[in-house]
Coordinates of C-alpha atoms and ligand atoms in Angstrom, one line a residue:
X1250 CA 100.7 68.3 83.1
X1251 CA 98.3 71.4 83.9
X1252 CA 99.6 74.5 85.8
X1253 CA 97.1 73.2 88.9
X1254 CA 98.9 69.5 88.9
X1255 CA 102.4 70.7 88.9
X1256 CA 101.7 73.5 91.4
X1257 CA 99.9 71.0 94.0
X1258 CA 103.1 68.3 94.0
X1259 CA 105.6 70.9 93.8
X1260 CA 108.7 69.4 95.6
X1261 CA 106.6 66.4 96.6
X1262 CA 108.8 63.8 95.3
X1263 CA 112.7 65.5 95.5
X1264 CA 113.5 63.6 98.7
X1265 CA 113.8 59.9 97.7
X1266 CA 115.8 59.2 100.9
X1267 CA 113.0 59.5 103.2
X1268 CA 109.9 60.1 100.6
X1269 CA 109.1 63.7 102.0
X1270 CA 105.7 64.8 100.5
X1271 CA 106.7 68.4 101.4
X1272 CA 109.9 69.6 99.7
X1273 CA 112.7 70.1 102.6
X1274 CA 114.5 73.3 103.6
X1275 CA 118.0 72.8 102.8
X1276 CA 119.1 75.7 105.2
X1277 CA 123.2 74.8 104.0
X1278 CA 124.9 77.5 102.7
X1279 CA 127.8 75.1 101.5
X1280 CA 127.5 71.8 100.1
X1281 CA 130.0 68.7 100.3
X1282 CA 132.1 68.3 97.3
X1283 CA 131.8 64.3 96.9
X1284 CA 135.9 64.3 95.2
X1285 CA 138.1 67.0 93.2
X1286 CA 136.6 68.9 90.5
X1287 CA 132.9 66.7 91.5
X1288 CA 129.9 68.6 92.7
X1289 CA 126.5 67.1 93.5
X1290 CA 124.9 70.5 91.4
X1291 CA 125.2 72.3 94.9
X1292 CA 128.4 73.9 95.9
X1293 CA 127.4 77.0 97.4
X1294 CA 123.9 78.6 98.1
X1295 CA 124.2 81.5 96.3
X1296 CA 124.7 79.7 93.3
X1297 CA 122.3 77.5 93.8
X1298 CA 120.2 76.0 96.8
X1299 CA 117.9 72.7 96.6
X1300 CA 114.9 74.3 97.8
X1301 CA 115.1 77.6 95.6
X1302 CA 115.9 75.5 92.8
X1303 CA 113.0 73.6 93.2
X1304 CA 111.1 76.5 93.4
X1305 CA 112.6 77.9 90.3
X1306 CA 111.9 74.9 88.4
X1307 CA 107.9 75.1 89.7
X1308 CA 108.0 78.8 88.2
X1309 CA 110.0 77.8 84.8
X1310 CA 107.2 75.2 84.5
X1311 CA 103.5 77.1 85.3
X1312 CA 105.2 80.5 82.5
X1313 CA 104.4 78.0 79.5
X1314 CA 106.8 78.4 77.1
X1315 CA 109.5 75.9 76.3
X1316 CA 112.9 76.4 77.5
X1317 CA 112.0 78.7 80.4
X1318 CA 114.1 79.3 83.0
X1319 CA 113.1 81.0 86.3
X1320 CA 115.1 82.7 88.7
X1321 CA 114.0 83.8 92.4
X1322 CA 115.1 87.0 94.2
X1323 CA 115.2 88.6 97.5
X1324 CA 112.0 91.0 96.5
X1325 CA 110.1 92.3 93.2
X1326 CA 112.0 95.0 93.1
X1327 CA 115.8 92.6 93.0
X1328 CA 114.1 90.9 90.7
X1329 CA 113.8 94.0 88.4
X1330 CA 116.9 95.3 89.5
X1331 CA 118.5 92.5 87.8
X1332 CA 116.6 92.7 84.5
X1333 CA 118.0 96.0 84.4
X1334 CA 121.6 95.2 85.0
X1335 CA 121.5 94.0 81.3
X1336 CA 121.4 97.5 80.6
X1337 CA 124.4 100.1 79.4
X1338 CA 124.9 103.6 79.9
X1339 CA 123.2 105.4 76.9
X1340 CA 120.5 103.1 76.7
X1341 CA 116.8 103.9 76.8
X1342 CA 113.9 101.8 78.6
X1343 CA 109.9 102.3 77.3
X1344 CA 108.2 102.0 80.5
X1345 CA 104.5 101.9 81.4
X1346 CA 103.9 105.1 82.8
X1347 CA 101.2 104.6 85.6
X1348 CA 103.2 101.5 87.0
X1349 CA 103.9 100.2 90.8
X1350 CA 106.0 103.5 92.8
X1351 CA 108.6 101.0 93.5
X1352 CA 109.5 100.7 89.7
X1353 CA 109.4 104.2 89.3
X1354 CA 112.0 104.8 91.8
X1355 CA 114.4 102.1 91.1
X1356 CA 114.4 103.8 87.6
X1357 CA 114.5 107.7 88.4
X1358 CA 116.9 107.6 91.4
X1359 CA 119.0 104.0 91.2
X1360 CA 119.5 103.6 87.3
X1361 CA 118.9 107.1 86.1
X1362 CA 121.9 108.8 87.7
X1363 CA 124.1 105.6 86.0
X1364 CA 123.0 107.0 82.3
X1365 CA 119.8 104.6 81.9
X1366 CA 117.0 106.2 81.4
X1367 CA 113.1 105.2 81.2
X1368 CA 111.0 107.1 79.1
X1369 CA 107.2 107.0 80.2
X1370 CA 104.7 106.2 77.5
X1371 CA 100.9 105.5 78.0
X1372 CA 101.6 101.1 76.6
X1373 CA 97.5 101.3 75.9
X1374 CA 98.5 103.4 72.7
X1375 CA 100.2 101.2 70.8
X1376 CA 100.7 104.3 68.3
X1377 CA 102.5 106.0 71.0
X1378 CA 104.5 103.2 71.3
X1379 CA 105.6 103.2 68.1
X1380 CA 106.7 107.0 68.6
X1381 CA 108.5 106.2 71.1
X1382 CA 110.6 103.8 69.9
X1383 CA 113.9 105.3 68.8
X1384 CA 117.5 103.5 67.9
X1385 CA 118.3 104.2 71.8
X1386 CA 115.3 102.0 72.9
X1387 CA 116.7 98.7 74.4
X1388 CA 113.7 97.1 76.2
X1389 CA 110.2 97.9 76.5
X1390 CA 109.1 97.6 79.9
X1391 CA 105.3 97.2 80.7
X1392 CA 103.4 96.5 83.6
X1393 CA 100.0 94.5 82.9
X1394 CA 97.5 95.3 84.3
X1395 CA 99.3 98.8 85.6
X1396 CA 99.3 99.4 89.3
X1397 CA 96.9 100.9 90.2
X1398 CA 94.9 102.3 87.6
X1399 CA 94.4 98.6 85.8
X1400 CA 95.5 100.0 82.4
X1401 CA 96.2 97.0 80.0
X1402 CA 98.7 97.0 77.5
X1403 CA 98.3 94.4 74.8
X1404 CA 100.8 92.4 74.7
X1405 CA 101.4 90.3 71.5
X1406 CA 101.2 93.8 69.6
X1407 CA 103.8 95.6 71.9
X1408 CA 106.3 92.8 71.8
X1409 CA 105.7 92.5 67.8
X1410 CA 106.6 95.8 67.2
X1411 CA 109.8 95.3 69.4
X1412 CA 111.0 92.6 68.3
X1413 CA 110.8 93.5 64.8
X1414 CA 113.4 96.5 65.7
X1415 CA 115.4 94.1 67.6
X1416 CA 114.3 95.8 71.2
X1417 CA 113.7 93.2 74.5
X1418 CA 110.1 93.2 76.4
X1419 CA 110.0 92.4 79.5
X1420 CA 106.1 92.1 81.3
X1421 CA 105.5 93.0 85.4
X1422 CA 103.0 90.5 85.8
X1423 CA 102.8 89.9 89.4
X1424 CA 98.9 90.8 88.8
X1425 CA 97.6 88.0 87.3
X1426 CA 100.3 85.6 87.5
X1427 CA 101.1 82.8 85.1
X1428 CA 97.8 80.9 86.0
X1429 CA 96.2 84.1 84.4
X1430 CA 98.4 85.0 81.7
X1431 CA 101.8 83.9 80.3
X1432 CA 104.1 87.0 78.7
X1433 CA 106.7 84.8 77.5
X1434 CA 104.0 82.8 75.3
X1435 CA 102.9 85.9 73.8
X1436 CA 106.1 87.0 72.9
X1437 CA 107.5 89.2 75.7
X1438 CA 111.2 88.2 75.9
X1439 CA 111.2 88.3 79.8
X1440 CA 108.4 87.9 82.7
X1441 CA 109.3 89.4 86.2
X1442 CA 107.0 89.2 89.6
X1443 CA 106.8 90.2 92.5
X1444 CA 106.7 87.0 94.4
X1445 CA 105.1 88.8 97.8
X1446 CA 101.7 89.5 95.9
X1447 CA 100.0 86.8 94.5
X1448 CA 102.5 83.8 94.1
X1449 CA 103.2 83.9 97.5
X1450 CA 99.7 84.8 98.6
X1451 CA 100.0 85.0 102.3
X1452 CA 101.3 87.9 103.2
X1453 CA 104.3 86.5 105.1
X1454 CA 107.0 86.5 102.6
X1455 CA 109.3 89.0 99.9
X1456 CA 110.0 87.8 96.9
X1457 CA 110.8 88.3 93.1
X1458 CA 111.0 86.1 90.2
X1459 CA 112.2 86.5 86.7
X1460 CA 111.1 83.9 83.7
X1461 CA 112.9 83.6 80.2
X1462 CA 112.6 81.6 77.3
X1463 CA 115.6 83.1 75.1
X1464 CA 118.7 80.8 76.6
X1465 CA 121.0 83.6 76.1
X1466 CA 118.8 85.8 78.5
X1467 CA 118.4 83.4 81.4
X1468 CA 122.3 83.1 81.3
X1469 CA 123.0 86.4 82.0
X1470 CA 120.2 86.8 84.6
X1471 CA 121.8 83.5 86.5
X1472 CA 124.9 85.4 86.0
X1473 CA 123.7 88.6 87.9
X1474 CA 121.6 86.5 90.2
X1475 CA 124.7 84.7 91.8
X1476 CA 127.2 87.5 90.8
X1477 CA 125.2 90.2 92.5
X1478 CA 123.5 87.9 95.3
X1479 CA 119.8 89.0 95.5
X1480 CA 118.5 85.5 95.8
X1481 CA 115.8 84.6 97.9
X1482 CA 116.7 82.3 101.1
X1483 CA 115.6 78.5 101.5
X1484 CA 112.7 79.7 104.2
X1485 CA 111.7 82.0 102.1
X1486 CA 111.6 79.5 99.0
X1487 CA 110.1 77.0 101.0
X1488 CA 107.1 79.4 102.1
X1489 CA 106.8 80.4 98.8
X1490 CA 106.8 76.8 97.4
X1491 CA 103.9 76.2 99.6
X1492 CA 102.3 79.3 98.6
X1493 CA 102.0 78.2 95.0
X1494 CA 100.4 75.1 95.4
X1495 CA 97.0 76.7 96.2
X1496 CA 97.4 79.9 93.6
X1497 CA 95.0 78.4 91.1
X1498 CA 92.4 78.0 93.8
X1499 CA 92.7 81.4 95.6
X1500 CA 92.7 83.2 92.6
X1501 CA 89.8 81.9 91.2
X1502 CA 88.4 83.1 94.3
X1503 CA 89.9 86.2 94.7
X1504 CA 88.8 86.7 91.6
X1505 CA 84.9 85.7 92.2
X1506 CA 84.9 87.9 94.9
X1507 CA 86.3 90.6 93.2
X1508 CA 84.0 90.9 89.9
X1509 CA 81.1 91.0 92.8
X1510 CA 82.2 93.9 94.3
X1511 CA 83.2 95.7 91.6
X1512 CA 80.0 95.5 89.8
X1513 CA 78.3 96.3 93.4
X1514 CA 80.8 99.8 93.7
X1515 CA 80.3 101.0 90.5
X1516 CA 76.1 101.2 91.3
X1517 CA 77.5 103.0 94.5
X1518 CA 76.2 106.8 94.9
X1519 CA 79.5 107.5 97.1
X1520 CA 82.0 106.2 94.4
X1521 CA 82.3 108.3 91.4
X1522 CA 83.9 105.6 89.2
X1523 CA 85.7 102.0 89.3
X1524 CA 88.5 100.7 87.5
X1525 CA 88.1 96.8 87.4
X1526 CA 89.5 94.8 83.9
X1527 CA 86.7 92.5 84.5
X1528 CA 83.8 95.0 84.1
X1529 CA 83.2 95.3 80.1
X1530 CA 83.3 98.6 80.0
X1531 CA 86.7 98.9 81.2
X1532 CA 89.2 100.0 78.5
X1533 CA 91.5 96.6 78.7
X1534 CA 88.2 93.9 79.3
X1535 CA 88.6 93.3 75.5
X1536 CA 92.6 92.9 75.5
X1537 CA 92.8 91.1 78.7
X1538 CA 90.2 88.3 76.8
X1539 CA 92.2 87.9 74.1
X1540 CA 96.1 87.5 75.9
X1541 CA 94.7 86.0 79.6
X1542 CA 92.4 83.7 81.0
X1543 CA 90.8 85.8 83.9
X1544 CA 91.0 89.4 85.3
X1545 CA 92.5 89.4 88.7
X1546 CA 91.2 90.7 92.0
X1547 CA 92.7 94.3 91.9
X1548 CA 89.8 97.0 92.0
X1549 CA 90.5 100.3 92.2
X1550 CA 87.9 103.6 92.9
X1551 CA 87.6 107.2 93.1
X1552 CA 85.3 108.1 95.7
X1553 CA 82.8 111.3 94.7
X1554 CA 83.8 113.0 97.8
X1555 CA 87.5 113.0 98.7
X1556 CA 87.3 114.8 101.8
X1557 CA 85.4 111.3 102.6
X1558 CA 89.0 109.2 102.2
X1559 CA 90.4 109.6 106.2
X1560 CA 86.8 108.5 107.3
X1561 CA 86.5 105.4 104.8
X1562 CA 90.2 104.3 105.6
X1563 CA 89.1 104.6 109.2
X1564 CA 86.2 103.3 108.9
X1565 CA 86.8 99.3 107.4
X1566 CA 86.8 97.0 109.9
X1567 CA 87.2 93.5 107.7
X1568 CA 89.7 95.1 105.4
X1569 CA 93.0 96.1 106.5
X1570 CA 94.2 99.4 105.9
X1571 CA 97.9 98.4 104.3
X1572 CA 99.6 98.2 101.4
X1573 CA 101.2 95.2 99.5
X1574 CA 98.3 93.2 97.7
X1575 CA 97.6 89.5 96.7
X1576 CA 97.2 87.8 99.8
X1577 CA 94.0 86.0 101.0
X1578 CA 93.2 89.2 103.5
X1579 CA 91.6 91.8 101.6
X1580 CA 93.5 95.1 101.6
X1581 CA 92.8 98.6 101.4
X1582 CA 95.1 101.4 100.4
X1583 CA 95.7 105.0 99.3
X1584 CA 98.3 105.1 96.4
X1585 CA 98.5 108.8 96.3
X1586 CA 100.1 108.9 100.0
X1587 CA 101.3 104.9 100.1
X1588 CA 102.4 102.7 97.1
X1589 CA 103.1 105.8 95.0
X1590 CA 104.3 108.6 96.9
X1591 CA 107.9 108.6 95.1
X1592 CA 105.9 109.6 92.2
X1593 CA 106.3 113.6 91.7
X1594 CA 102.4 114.9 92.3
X1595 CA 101.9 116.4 88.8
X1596 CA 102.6 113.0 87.2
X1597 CA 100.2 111.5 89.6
X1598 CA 97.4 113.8 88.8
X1599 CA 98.0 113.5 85.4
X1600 CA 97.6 110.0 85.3
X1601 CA 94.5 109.9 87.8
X1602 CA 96.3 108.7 91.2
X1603 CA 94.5 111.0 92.6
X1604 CA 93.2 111.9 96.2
X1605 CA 90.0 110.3 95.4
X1606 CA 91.8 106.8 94.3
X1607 CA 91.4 103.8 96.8
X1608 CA 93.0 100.4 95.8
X1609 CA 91.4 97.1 97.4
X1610 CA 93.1 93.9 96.6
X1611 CA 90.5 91.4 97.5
X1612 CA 91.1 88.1 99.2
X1613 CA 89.4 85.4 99.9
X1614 CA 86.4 86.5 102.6
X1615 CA 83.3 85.8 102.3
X1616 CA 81.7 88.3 99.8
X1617 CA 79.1 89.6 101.8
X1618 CA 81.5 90.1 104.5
X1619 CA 83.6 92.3 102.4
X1620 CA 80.5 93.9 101.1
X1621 CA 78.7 94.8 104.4
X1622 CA 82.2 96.5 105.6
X1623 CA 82.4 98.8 102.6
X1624 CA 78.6 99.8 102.9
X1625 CA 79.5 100.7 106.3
X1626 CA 82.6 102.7 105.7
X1627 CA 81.0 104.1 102.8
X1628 CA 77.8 105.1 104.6
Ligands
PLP2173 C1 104.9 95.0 94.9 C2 105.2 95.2 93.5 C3 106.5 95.2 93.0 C4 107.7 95.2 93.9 O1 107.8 94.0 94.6 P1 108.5 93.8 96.0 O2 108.3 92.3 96.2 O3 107.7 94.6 97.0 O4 109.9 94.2 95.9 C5 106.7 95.3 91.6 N1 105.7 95.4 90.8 C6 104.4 95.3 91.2 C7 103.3 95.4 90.2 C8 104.1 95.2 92.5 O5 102.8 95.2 92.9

């Protein structure tokens, strides 16, 4: 079945009691045993809970690849947490270095002081890659397209040369999703998401997912997942569930909506330059046609005058001044001060999160709507 069949029946035929079209929260945190040394599969809910496993199979399913297993957490950032709990003292992580602030701080102040330690490389020069990669090198983590500059790695290539020097990849993909593009089937060893953004797509839940293909992997994430307890809640599951069903259509919308504006800002005189996948001169249109099927509805733009920035934020009156992103509300933010201020202000200017940098995540307005509001704060 296609990604847009599974996602709209998800959970619509686990209740053969009663028929239930919509998948029911089990809100039980313990489970009858039916006799000695029997379980029904559900014990206890940390383990394992009907609903989130029925969301976890829907996940396992849209990645692609056989064998996949998928695992939901409390937030994006559990999610990663546990992906690095595979991890030793000593050992070294490639990271994308222009990725969500989130990431960046879960690395520098949670895993760093425990002797793991990321290494930020530019993942666009696959040369530098290659430098990078010493005998300490235990996973290549990359975030595609990077928040929020929109870099794109290419994947196939990065997980090639990893897995030819027996080193893991793992892909942050919560940006285009598996209905956009699949890590594991292009030979990343582990997808992870951030299950508030687009998955969930309503802005009213926090969640994470992980994805593996490589049986041994998805053992020990279950293990972590169940030993360390970050799962994500039946309401939560269920909300997310529902989410799903309509991710094809909203993105594909999102999406629409997105390329129009994008092409609309960068003919702009107040914006000095836009970083959108989907325009083809952006450095990862090519690479993001070869390894995805679309580009996502994450624009980002330097205005020419940043002085402008309070006024413009101030100024939108259809989009909401907040961060998060992949929701059907469209979204403005300002990384520099918001998504990445854990990130120590000479990194950020060096990569270009600058105080002219706005991020939009686009939903799913009307397009001139969205339009006429940035001509207005922009005028
Ligand atoms: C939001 C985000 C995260 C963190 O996810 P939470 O659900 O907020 O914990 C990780 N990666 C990316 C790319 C994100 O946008």
């Amino acid at each position: 079945m296609k990604q847009a069949s599974i996602l709209a029946q998800a959970g619509s035929r686990w209740d053969d009691k009663t028929g239930a079209v919509s998948m029911p929260v089990y809100h039980s945190s313990t489970f009858r045993h039916p006799g000695l040394g029997r379980s029904t599969g559900f014990d206890y809910s940390r383990s394992a809970n009907p609903t989130r496993s029925v969301l976890e199979q829907t996940l396992a399913k849209i990645e692609g690849a056989e064998n996949t297993r998928a695992f939901a957490f409390a937030s994006g950032l559990a999610a990663i947490d546990a992906i690095l709990r595979l991890f030793r003292p000593g050992d070294q992580i490639l990271v994308t270095e222009d990725l969500y602030g989130g990431t960046f701080r879960l690395f520098e102040t949670l895993f760093r002081p425990y002797g793991i330690e990321a290494k930020y490389v530019n993942t666009t020069d696959l040369a530098a890659v290659e430098r990078a990669l010493d005998h300490r090198v235990k996973l290549i983590f990359l975030e595609v397209p990077s928040n929020p500059l929109l870099n794109v790695a290419d994947i196939p290539a990065i997980a090639a040369l990893a897995k030819a020097r027996g080193i893991l990849t793992a892909v942050d993909n919560t940006f285009l999703t598996p209905v956009r593009q699949r890590p594991l089937e292009l030979g990343a060893d582990l997808a992870v998401y951030s299950g508030t953004k687009y998955l969930n797509g309503h802005d009213d839940v926090v969640a994470g997912v992980v994805a593996t293909n490589r049986p041994e992997l998805a053992d020990k994430i279950a293990f972590v997942q169940n030993a360390a307890g970050a799962i994500l809640g039946p309401q939560d599951s269920w909300l997310l569930l529902r989410g799903l069903k309509t991710l094809p259509l909203r993105l594909a919308k999102q999406e629409a909506n997105a390329l129009e504006l994008a092409q609309w800002l960068s003919g702009h005189s107040a914006v000095k330059r836009v970083f959108y996948p989907g325009l083809p001169d952006h450095p990862g249109h090519e690479i993001l046609r070869r390894q995805a099927s679309g580009f996502g509805a994450m624009i980002s733009f330097e205005v020419a005058d940043p002085d402008r920035v309070p006024a413009i934020l101030a100024g939108v009156k259809l989009f909401m001044f907040a961060e998060s992103l992949g929701g059907v509300e469209s979204l403005i933010t300002f990384p520099a001060v918001q998504t990445h201020a854990d990130m120590a202000p000479a990194i950020r200017e060096r990569l270009g999160i600058n105080h002219r940098l706005l991020r939009l995540s686009i939903g799913i307005e009307d397009v001139d709507d969205l339009r006429q509001d940035l001509e207005q704060a922009l005028a």
